[in-house]
Coordinates of C-alpha atoms and ligand atoms in Angstrom, one line a residue:
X1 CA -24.8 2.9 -8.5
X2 CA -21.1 3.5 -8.1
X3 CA -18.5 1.0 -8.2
X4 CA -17.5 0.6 -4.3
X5 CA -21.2 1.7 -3.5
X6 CA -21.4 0.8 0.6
X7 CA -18.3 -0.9 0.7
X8 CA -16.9 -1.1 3.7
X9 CA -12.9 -0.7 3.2
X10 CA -10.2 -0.7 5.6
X11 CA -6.6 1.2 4.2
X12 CA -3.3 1.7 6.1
X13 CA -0.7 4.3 6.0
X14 CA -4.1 6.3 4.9
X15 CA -2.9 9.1 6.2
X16 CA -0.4 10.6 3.3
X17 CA 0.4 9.5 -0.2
X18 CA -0.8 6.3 -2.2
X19 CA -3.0 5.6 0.5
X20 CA -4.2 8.7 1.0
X21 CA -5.1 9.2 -2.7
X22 CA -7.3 5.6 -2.4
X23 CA -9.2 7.1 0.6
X24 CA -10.3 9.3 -1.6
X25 CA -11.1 7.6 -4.8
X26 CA -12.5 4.9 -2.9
X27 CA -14.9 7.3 -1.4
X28 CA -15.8 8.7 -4.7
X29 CA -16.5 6.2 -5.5
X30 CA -19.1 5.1 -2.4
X31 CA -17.0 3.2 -0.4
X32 CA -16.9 3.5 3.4
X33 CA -13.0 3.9 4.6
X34 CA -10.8 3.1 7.8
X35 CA -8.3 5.0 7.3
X36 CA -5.5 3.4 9.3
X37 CA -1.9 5.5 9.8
X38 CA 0.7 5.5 12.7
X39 CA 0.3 9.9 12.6
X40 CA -2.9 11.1 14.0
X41 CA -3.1 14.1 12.5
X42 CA -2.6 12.8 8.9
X43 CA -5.2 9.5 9.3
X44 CA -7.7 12.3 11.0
X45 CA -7.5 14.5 7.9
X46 CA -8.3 12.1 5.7
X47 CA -10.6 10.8 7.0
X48 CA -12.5 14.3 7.5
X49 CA -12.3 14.2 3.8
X50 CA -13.9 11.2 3.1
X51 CA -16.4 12.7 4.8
X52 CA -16.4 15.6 2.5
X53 CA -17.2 13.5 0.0
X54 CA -20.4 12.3 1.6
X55 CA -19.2 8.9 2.8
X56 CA -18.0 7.7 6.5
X57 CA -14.5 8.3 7.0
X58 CA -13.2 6.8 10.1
X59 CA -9.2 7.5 11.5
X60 CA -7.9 4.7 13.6
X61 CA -4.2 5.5 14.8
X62 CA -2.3 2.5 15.1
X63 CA 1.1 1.1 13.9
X64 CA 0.9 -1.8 11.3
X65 CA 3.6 -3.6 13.2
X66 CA 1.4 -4.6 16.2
X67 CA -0.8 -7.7 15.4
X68 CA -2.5 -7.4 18.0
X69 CA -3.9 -3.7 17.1
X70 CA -4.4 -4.7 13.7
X71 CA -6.8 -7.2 15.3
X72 CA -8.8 -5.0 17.9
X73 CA -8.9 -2.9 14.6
X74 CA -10.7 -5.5 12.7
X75 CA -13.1 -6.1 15.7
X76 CA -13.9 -2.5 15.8
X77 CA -14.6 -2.3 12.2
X78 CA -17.1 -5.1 12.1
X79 CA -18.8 -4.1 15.3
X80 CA -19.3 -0.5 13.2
X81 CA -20.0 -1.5 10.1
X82 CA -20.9 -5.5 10.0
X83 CA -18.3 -6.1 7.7
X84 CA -15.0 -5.9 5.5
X85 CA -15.0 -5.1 2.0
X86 CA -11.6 -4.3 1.0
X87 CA -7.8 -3.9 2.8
X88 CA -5.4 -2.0 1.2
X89 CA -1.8 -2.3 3.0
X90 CA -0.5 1.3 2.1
X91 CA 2.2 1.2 5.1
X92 CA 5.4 1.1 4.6
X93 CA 9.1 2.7 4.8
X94 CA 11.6 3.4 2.4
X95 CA 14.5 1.6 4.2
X96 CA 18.2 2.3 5.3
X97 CA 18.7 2.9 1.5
X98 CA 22.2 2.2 2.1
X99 CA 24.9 -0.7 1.0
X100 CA 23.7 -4.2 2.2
X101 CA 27.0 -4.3 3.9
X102 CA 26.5 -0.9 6.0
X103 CA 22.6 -1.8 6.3
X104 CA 22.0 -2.1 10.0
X105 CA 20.6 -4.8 11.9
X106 CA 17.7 -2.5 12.8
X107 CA 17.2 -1.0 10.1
X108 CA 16.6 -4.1 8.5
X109 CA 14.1 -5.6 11.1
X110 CA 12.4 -2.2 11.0
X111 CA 11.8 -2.1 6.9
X112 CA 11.2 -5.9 7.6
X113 CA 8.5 -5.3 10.2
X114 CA 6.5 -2.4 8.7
X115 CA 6.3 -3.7 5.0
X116 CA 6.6 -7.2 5.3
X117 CA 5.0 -8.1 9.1
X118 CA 2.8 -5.3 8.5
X119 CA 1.4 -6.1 6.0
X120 CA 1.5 -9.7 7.4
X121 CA -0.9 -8.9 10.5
X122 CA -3.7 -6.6 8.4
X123 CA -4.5 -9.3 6.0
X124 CA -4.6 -11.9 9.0
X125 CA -6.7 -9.4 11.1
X126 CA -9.3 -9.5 7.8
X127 CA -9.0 -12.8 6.6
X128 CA -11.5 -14.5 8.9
X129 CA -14.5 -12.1 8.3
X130 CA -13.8 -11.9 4.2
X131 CA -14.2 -16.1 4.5
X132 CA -17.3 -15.8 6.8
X133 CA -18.6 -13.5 4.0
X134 CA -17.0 -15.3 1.1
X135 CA -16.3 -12.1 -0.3
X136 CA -13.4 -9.9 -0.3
X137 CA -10.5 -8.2 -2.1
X138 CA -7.3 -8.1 -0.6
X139 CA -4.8 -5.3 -2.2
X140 CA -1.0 -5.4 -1.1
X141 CA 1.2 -2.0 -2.2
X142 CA 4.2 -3.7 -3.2
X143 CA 6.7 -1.8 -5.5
X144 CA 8.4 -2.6 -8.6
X145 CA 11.2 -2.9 -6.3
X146 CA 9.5 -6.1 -5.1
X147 CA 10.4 -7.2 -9.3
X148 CA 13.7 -5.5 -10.0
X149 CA 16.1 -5.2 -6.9
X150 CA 18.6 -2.5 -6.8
X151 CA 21.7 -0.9 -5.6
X152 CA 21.3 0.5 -1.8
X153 CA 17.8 -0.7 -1.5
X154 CA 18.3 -4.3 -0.5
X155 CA 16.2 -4.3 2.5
X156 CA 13.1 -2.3 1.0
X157 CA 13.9 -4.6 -2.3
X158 CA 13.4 -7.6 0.3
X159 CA 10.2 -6.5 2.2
X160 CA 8.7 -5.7 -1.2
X161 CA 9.3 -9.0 -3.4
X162 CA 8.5 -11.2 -0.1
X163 CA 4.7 -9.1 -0.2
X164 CA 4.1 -10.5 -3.5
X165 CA 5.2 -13.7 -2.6
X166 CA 3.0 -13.7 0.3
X167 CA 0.3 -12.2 -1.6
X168 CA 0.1 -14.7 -4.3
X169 CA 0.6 -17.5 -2.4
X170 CA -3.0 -16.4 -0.5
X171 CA -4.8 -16.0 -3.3
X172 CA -3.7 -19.9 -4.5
X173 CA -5.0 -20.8 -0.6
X174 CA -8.1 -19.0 -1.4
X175 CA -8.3 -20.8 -4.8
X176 CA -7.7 -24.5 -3.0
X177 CA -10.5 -23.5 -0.6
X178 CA -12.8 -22.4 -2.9
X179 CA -13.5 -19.2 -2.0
X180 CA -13.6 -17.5 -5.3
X181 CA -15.1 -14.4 -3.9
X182 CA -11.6 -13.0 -2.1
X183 CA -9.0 -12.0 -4.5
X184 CA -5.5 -10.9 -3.4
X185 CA -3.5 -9.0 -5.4
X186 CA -0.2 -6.6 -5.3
X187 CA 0.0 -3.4 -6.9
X188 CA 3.5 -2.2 -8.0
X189 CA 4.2 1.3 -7.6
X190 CA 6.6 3.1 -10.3
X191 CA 8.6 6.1 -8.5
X192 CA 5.4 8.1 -7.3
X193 CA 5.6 11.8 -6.3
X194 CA 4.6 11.2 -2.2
X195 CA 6.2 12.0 0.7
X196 CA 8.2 8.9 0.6
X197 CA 10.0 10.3 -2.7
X198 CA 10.4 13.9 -1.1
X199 CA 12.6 11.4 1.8
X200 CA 14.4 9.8 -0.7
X201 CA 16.0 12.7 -2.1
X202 CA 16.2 14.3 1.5
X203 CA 18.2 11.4 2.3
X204 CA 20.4 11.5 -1.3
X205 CA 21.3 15.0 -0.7
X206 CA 22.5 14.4 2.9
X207 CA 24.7 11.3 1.2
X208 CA 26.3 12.5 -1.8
X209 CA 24.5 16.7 -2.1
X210 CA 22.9 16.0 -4.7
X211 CA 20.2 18.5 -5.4
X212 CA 16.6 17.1 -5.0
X213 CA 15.5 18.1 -8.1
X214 CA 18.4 16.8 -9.9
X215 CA 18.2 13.4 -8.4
X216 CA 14.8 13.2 -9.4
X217 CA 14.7 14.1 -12.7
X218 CA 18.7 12.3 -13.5
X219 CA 18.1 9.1 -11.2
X220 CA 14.2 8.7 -11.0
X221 CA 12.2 10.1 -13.6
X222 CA 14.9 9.2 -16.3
X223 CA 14.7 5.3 -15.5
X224 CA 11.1 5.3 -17.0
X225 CA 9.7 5.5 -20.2
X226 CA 7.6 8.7 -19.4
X227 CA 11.1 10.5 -17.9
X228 CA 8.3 11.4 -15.2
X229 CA 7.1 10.7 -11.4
X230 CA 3.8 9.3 -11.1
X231 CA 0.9 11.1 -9.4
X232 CA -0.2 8.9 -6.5
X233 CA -4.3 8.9 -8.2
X234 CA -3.0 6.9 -11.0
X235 CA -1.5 4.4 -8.2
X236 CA -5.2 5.1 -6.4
X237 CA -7.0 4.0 -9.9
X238 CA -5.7 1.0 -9.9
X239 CA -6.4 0.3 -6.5
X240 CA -10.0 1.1 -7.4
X241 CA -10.4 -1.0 -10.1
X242 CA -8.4 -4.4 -8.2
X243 CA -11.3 -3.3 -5.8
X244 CA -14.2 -3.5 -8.0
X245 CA -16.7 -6.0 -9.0
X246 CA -15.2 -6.2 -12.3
X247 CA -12.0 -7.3 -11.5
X248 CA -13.2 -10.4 -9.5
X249 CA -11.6 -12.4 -12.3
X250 CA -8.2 -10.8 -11.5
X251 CA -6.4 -12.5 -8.4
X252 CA -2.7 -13.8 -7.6
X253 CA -1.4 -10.9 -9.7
X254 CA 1.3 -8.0 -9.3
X255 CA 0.8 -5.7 -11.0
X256 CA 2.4 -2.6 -12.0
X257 CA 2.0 1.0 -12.7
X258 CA 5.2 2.0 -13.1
X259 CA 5.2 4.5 -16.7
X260 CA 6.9 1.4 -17.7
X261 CA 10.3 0.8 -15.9
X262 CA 9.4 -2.6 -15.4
X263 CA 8.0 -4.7 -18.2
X264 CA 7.1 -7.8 -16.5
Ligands
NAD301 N1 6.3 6.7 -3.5 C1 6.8 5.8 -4.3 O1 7.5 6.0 -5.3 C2 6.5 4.3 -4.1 C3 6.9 3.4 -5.0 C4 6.6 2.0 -4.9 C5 5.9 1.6 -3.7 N2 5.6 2.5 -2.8 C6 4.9 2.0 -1.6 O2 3.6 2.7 -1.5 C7 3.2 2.6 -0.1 C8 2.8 4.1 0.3 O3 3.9 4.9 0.2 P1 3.8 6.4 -0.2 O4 4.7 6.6 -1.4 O5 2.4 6.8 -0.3 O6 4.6 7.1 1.0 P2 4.1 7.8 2.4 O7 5.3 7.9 3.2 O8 3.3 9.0 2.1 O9 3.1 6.7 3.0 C9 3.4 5.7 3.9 C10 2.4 5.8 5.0 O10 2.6 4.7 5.9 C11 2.5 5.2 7.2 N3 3.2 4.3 8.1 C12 4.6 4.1 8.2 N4 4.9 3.2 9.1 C13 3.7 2.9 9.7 C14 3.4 2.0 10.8 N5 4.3 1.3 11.4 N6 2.1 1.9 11.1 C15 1.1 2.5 10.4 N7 1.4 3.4 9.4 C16 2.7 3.6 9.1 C17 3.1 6.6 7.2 O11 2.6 7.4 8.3 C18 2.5 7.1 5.9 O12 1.3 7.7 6.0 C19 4.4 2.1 0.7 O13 4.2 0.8 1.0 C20 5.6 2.3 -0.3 O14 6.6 1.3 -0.1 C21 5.8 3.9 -2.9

């Protein structure tokens, strides 16, 4: 018996990166996945590799900011499957990375609307079948940006500490109601070697030429105690574990996996 065996789990921005990795660890471990992403060809390929791995991989494209595709998504999954195990809310963008005062209106709304509303609709889409079951873990990707805000990041900063506000303020609803079966809980990424990083630096170079490499080691790697980037499987073992019958104990938490650049 494995530790997701049949689980049925539903994980956006599945496509690449942190989610991508706990598409695949989830399925290792015997779980069913959704894989939910706005780019068809990434959610498709992971989800052809679920299958690899012997378990049903399904790609739904669909963009997180659209409540009302987050619910026919839901729908779908539960006609297919009967159920929902486990969301993971993977989706997200870096931001205008950019002063507060040159941060655009849009840009803004738009880091608002994928991280924060985003991740807003999925767990509403879920909510009503994981109380019908009384069973259920709910797993937000925050960032330890969501604990420690910083310079040219205040938008991203924003989104990220208002997911773990949101998120622990469901798991106290799900306490006052009793339902002691769902857990919600954030997971704080450290600086993790994904795409998003690779845009980071992308972006850095084009605002001050700094060389990737340079940026990463000097202004990323250096602000842990590792002086490294995480791999996005030690993100995805956590995920697993938040995800497991074990950890039904653990719920209104953030918690972070960060080599240490955050200590609370
Ligand atoms: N990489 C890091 O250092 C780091 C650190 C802390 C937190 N995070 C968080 O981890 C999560 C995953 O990021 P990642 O590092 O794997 O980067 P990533 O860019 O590989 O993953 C983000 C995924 O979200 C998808 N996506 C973006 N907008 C979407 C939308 N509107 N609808 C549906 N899908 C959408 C993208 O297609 C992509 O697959 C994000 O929430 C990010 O903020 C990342």
């Amino acid at each position: 018996m494995q530790t997701l065996q049949d689980k049925v789990a539903i994980i956006t921005g599945g496509g690449t990166g942190i989610g991508k990795a706990a598409c695949l660890d989830f399925a290792r471990n015997g779980a069913h996945v959704v894989v939910i992403g706005n780019v068809e060809a990434d959610a498709k390929q992971t989800a052809g590799e679920v299958r690899a791995l012997g378990r049903e991989g399904v790609a739904m494209v669909a963009d997180v900011t659209d409540a009302g595709e987050m619910r026919n998504i839901a729908a779908k999954v539960i006609e297919k499957f009967g159920r929902i195990d486990i969301l993971v809310t993977s989706a997200g963008v870096m931001g205008d990375r950019t002063f507060l005062v040159n941060t655009t209106d849009e840009g803004w709304c738009k880091t608002m609307d994928v991280n924060l509303n985003g991740t807003f609709y999925c767990v509403k889409a879920v909510l009503p079948q994981m109380m019908e079951q009384k069973s259920g873990r709910i797993i937000t990707i925050s960032s330890i940006s969501g604990k420690l805000p910083a310079a040219m990041n205040a938008d991203y900063s924003a989104s990220k500490h208002a997911v773990i506000g949101m998120t622990k303020a469901l798991a106290i609803e799900l306490g006052l109601l009793g339902l002691n079966g769902i857990t919600a809980n954030s997971v704080c990424p450290g600086s993790v070697d994904t795409p998003m990083i690779s845009e980071i630096t992308e972006h850095m170079r084009g605002l001050t030429g700094e060389d990737p490499e340079m940026f990463i080691q000097e202004r990323i790697a250096s602000k842990n105690l590792q002086q490294r980037l995480l791999e996005p499987e030690e993100i995805a073992g956590m995920i697993t574990y938040l995800a497991s019958d074990i950890a039904r104990g653990i719920t209104g938490q953030a918690i972070n996996v960060c080599a240490g650049t955050v200590l609370f």
